[in-house]
Short mmCIF file of C-alpha atoms in Angstrom, two decimals:
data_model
loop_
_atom_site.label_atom_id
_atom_site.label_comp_id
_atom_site.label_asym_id
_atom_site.label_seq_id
_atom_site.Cartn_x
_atom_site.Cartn_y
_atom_site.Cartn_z
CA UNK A 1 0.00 0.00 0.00
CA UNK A 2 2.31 2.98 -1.07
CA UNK A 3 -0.92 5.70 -1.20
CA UNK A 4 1.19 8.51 -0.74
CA UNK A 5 4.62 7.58 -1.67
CA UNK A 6 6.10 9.55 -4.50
CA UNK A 7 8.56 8.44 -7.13
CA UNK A 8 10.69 11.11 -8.44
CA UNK A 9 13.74 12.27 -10.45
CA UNK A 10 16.54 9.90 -9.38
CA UNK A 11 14.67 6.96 -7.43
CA UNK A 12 15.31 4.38 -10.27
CA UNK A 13 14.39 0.71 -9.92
CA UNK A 14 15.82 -2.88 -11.44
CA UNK A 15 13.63 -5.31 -11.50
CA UNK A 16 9.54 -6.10 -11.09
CA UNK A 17 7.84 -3.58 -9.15
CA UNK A 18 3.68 -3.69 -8.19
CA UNK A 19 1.98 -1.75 -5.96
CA UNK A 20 -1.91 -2.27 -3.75
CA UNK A 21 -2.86 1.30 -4.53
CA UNK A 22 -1.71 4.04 -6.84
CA UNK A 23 1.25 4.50 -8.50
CA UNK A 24 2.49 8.22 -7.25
CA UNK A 25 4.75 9.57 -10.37
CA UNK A 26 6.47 13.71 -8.93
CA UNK A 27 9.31 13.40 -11.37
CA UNK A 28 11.64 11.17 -13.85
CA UNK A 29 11.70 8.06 -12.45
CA UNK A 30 12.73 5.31 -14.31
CA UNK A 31 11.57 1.48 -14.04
CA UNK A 32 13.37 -0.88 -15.89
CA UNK A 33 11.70 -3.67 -15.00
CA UNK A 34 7.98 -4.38 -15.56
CA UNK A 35 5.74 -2.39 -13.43
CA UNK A 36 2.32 -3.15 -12.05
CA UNK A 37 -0.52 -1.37 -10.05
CA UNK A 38 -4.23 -2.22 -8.96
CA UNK A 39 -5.28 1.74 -9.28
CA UNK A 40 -3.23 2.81 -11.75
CA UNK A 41 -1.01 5.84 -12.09
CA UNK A 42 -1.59 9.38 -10.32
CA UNK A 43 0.69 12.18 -11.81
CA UNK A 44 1.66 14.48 -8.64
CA UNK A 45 3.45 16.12 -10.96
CA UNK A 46 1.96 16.72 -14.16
CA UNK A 47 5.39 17.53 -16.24
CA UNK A 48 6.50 13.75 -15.09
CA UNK A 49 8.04 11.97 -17.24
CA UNK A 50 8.88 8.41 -15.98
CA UNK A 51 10.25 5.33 -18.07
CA UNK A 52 8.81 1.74 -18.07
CA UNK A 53 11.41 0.15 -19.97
CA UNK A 54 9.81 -2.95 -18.65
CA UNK A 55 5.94 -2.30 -19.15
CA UNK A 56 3.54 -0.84 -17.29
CA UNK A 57 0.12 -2.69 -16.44
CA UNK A 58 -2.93 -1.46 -14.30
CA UNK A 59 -5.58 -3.52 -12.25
CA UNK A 60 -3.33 -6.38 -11.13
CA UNK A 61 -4.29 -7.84 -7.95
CA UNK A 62 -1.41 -8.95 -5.66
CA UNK A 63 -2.65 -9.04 -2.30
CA UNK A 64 -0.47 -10.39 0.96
CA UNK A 65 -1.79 -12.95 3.14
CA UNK A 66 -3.67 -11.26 6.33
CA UNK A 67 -2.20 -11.64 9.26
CA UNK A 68 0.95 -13.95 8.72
CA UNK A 69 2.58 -15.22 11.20
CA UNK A 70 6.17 -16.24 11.25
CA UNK A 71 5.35 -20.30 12.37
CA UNK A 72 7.70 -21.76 9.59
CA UNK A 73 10.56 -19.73 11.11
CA UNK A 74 10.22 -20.07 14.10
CA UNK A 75 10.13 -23.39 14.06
CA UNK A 76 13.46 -23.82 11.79
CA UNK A 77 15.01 -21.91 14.07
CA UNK A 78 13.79 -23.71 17.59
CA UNK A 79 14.72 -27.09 16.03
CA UNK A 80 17.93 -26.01 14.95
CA UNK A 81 18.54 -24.63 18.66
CA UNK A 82 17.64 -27.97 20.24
CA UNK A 83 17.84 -30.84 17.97
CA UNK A 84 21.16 -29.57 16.38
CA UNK A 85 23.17 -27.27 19.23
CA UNK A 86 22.55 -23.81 17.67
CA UNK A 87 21.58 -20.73 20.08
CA UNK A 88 19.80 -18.41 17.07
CA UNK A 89 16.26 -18.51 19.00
CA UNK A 90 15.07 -15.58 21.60
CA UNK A 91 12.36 -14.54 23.76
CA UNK A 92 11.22 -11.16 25.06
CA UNK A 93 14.33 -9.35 24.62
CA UNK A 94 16.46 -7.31 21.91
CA UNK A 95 19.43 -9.03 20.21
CA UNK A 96 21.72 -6.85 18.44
CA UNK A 97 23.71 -8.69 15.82
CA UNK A 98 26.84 -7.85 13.79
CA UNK A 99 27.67 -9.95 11.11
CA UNK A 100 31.50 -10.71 9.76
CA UNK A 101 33.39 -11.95 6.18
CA UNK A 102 34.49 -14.75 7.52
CA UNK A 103 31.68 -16.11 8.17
CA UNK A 104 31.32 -15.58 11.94
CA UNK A 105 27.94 -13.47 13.72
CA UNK A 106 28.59 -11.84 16.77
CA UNK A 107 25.78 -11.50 19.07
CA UNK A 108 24.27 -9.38 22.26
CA UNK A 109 21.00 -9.19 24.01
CA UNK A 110 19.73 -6.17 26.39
CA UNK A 111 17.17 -3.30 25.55
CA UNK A 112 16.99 -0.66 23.16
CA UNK A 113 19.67 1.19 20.74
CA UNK A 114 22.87 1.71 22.91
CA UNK A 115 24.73 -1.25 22.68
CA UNK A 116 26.97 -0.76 24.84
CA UNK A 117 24.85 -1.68 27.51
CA UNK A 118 24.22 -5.11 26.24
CA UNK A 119 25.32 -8.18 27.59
CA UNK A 120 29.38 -9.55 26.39
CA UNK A 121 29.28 -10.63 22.83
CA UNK A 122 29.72 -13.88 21.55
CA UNK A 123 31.02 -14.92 18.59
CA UNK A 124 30.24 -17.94 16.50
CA UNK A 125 30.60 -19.79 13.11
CA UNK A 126 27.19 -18.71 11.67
CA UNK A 127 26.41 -22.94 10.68
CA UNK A 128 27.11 -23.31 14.11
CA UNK A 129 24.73 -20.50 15.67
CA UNK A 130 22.03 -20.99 13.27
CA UNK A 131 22.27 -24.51 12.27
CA UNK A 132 18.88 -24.07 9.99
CA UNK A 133 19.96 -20.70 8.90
CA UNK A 134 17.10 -18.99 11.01
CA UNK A 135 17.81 -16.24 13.27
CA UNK A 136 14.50 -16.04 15.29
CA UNK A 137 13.45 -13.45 17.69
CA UNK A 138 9.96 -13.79 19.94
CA UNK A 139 8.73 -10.17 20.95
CA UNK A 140 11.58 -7.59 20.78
CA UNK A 141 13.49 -5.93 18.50
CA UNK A 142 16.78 -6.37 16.31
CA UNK A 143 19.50 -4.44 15.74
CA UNK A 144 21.68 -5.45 12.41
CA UNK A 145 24.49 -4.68 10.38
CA UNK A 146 27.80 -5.87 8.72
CA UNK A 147 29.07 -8.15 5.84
CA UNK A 148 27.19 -11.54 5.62
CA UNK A 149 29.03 -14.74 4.50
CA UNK A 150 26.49 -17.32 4.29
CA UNK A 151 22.71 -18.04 3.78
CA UNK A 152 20.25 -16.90 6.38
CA UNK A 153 17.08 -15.34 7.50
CA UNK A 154 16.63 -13.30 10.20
CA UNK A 155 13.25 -12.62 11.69
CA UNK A 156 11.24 -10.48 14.52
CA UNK A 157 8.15 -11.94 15.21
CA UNK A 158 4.59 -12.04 17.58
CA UNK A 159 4.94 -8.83 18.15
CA UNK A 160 2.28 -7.42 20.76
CA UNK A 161 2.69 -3.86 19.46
CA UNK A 162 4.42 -1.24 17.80
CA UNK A 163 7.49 -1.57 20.67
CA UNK A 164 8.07 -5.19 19.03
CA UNK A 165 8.78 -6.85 15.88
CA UNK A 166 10.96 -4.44 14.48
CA UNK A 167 14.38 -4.67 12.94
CA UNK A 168 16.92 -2.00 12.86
CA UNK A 169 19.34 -1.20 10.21
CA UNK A 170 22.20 0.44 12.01
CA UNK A 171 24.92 -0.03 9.19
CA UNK A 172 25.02 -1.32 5.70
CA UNK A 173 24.28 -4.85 5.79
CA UNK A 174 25.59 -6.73 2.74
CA UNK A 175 27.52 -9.61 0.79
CA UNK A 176 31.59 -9.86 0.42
CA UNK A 177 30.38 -9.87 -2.74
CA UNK A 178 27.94 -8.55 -5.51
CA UNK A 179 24.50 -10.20 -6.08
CA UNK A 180 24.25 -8.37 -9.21
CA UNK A 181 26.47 -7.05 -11.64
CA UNK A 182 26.43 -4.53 -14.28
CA UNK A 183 26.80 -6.42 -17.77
CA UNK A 184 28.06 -3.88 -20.49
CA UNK A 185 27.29 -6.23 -23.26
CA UNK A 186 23.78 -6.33 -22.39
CA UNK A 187 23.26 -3.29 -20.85
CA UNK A 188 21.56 -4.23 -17.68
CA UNK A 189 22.44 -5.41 -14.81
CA UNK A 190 22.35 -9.45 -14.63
CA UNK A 191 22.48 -12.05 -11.80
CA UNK A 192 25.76 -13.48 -10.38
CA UNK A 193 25.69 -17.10 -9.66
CA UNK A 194 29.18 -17.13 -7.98
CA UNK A 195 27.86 -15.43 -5.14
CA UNK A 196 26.14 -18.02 -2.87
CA UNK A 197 25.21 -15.48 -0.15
CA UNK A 198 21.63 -14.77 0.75
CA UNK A 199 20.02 -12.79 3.32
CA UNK A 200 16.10 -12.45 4.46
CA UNK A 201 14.78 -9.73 6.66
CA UNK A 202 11.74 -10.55 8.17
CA UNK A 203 9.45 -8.02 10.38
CA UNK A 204 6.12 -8.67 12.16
CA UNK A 205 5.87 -4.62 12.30
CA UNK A 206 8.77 -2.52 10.63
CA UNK A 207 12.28 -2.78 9.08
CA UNK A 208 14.16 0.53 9.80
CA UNK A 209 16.62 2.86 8.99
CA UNK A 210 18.03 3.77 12.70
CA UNK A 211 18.52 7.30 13.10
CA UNK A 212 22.43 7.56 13.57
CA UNK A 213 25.89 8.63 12.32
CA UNK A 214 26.78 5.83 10.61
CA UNK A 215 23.35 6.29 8.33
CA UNK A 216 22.70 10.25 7.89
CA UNK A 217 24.78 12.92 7.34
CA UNK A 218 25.15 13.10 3.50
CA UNK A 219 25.85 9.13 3.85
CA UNK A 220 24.57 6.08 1.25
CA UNK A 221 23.21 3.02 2.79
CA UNK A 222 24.06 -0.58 1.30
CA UNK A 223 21.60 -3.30 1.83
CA UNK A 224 21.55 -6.85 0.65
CA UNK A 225 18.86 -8.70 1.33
CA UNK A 226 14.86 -9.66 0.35
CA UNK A 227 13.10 -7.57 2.99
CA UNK A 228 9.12 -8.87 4.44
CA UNK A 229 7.21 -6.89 6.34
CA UNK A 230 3.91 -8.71 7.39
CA UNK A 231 2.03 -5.48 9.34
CA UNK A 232 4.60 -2.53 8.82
CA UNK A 233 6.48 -1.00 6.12
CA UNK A 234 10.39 -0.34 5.08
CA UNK A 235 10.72 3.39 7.09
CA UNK A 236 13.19 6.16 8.42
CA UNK A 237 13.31 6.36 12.13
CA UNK A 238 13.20 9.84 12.19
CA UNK A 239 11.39 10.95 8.87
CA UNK A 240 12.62 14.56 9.45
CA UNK A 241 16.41 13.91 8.75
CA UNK A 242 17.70 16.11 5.88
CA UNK A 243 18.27 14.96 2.43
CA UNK A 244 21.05 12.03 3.12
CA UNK A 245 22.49 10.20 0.65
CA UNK A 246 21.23 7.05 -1.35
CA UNK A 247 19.30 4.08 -0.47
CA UNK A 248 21.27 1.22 -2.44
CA UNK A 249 19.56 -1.75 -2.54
CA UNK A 250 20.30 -5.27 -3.91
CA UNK A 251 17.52 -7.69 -3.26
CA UNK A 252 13.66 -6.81 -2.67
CA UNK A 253 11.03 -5.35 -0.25
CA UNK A 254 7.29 -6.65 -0.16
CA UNK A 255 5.63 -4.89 2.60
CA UNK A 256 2.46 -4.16 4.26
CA UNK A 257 2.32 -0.48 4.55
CA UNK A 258 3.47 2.04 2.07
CA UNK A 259 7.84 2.86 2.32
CA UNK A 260 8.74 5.59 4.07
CA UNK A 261 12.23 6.31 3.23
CA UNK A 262 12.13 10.00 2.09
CA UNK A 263 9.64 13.29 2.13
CA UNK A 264 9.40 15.44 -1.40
CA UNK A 265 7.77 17.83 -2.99
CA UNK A 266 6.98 17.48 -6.33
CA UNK A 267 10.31 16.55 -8.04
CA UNK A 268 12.23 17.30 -4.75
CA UNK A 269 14.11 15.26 -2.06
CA UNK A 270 13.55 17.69 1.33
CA UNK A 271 14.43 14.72 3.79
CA UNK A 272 15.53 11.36 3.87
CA UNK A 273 17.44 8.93 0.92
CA UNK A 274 17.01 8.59 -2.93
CA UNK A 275 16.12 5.06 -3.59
CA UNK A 276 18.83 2.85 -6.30
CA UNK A 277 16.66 -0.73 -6.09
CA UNK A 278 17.95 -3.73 -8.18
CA UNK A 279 16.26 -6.88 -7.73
CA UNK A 280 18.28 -9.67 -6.84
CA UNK A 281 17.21 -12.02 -10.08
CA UNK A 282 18.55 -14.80 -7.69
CA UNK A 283 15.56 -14.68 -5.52
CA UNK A 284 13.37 -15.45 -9.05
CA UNK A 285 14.75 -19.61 -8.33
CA UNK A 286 15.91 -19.31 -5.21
CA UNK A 287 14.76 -17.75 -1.81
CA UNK A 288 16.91 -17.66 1.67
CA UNK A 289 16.20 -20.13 4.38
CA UNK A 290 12.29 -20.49 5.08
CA UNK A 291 11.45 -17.26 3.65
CA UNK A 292 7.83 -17.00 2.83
CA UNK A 293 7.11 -16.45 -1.15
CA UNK A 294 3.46 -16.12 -3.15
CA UNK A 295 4.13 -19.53 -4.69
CA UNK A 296 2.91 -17.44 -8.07
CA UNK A 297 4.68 -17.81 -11.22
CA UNK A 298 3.58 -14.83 -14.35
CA UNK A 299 4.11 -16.43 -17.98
CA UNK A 300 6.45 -13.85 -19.55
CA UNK A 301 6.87 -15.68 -22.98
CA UNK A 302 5.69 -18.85 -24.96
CA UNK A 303 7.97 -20.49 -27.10
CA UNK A 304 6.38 -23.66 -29.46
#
């Protein structure tokens, strides 16, 4: 549901895109990949002048399932805690996780955003912490950044409110190496099979930008990953932050509730990021460890 989200000069998009509501055009957006709406296309700004290099189809119907619950991943990750010696499943607290090139997660719990008041970290082989590749958190919140070697899904789940089931991005959070690369011959960007790596970010309520040094202040954020929301939406803590840099993102976001990653008016950026999305063309055969998927397939050609 992105009802008042605007797309404007600069936010530029790899990849399929569909939205539950209107699609808000204030400026020269492009879309390179094909591009679908249920209500259509509302010009905020009537001199717009986006590109659907992919297509650009109205009245499709793509809605999520009501009320999910995370019982798949929870699951994967309880059985891989006690049937094969993992410790990646936790209950009513925060966990504040930092992950490493070498294949190694460090982890913390306590409360809130300072984490230096968190308990000592530990530091495991990430096969060995989350045997089933399912981080699990019941009721809290979790904090999240560095380089990911490895396949793995991270959820924050059965949330009783807004106070739960969220997961901060305080860093960039991405792959040693790229998911996608830039292919001159072609002149798109294509899929890279070397890289094995795989991340899902799962959220009962929100998945969001913290509000610190490391991501404002004229400063780009790098995210790899396919990003779920189930009740919330892909957001800025603090909305009022000045313009700050790029959101680059490698992977995907299907969400709830509308993004809310930037403020405009008409074709200008007056807080928050510009948005660089390519969609990890990996995630078309393959999806990270019991992440939830639509199980719908769209026939793009026939060949007889």
């Amino acid at each position: 549901n992105m009802s008042s989200k605007v797309f404007i000069t600069g936010d530029t998009v790899y990849g399929p895109f569909h939205t539950q509501s209107e699609l808000n055009i204030g400026g020269d957006a492009v879309f390179w990949g094909k591009a679908t709406t249920l209500k259509g296309i509302k010009y905020v700004d009537k001199t717009a002048n986006p590109k659907f290099y992919g297509g650009i189809e109205s009245g499709v119907d793509i809605p999520l399932p009501v009320n999910y619950q995370f019982d798949a991943e929870r699951t994967a990750a309880i059985d891989g805690v006690t049937n094969h010696g993992g410790s990646s499943y936790f209950e009513n607290t925060d966990v504040w996780l930092s992950f490493f090139a070498d294949g190694t997660v460090e982890y913390r719990t306590g409360s809130g955003p300072d984490s230096s008041t968190y308990s000592a970290p530990v530091r495991l082989d990430l096969n060995t912490f989350a045997p089933n590749g399912v981080i699990y958190l019941k009721k809290g919140d979790i904090y999240m950044s560095g380089t990911l070697n490895g396949k793995v899904t991270v959820g924050s789940g059965e949330s009783s409110g807004t106070g739960n089931g969220n997961v901060y991005l305080v860093d960039d959070i991405v792959y040693p190496d790229d998911p996608m690369v830039w292919d001159a011959g072609e002149g798109k960007y294509v899929a890279n099979n070397s890289c094995q790596n795989m991340l899902g970010i799962l959220a009962t309520n929100n998945v969001i930008i913290a509000d610190n040094d490391a991501n404002v202040l004229n400063k780009d954020i790098h995210v790899d990953a396919s990003i779920f929301c189930a009740q919330g939406g892909f957001k800025m803590e603090n909305s009022t932050i000045p313009p700050s840099g790029t959101l680059f993102l490698r992977g995907g976001v299907v969400a709830a509730k509308e993004e809310i990653l930037a403020s405009t008016k008409k074709d200008a950026l007056t807080s928050g990021y510009k948005k660089f999305v390519i969609f990890d063309e990996r995630f078309l055969l393959s999806i990270p460890p019991a992440f939830p998927n639509t199980g719908k397939l769209e026939v793009m050609s026939w060949y007889e």
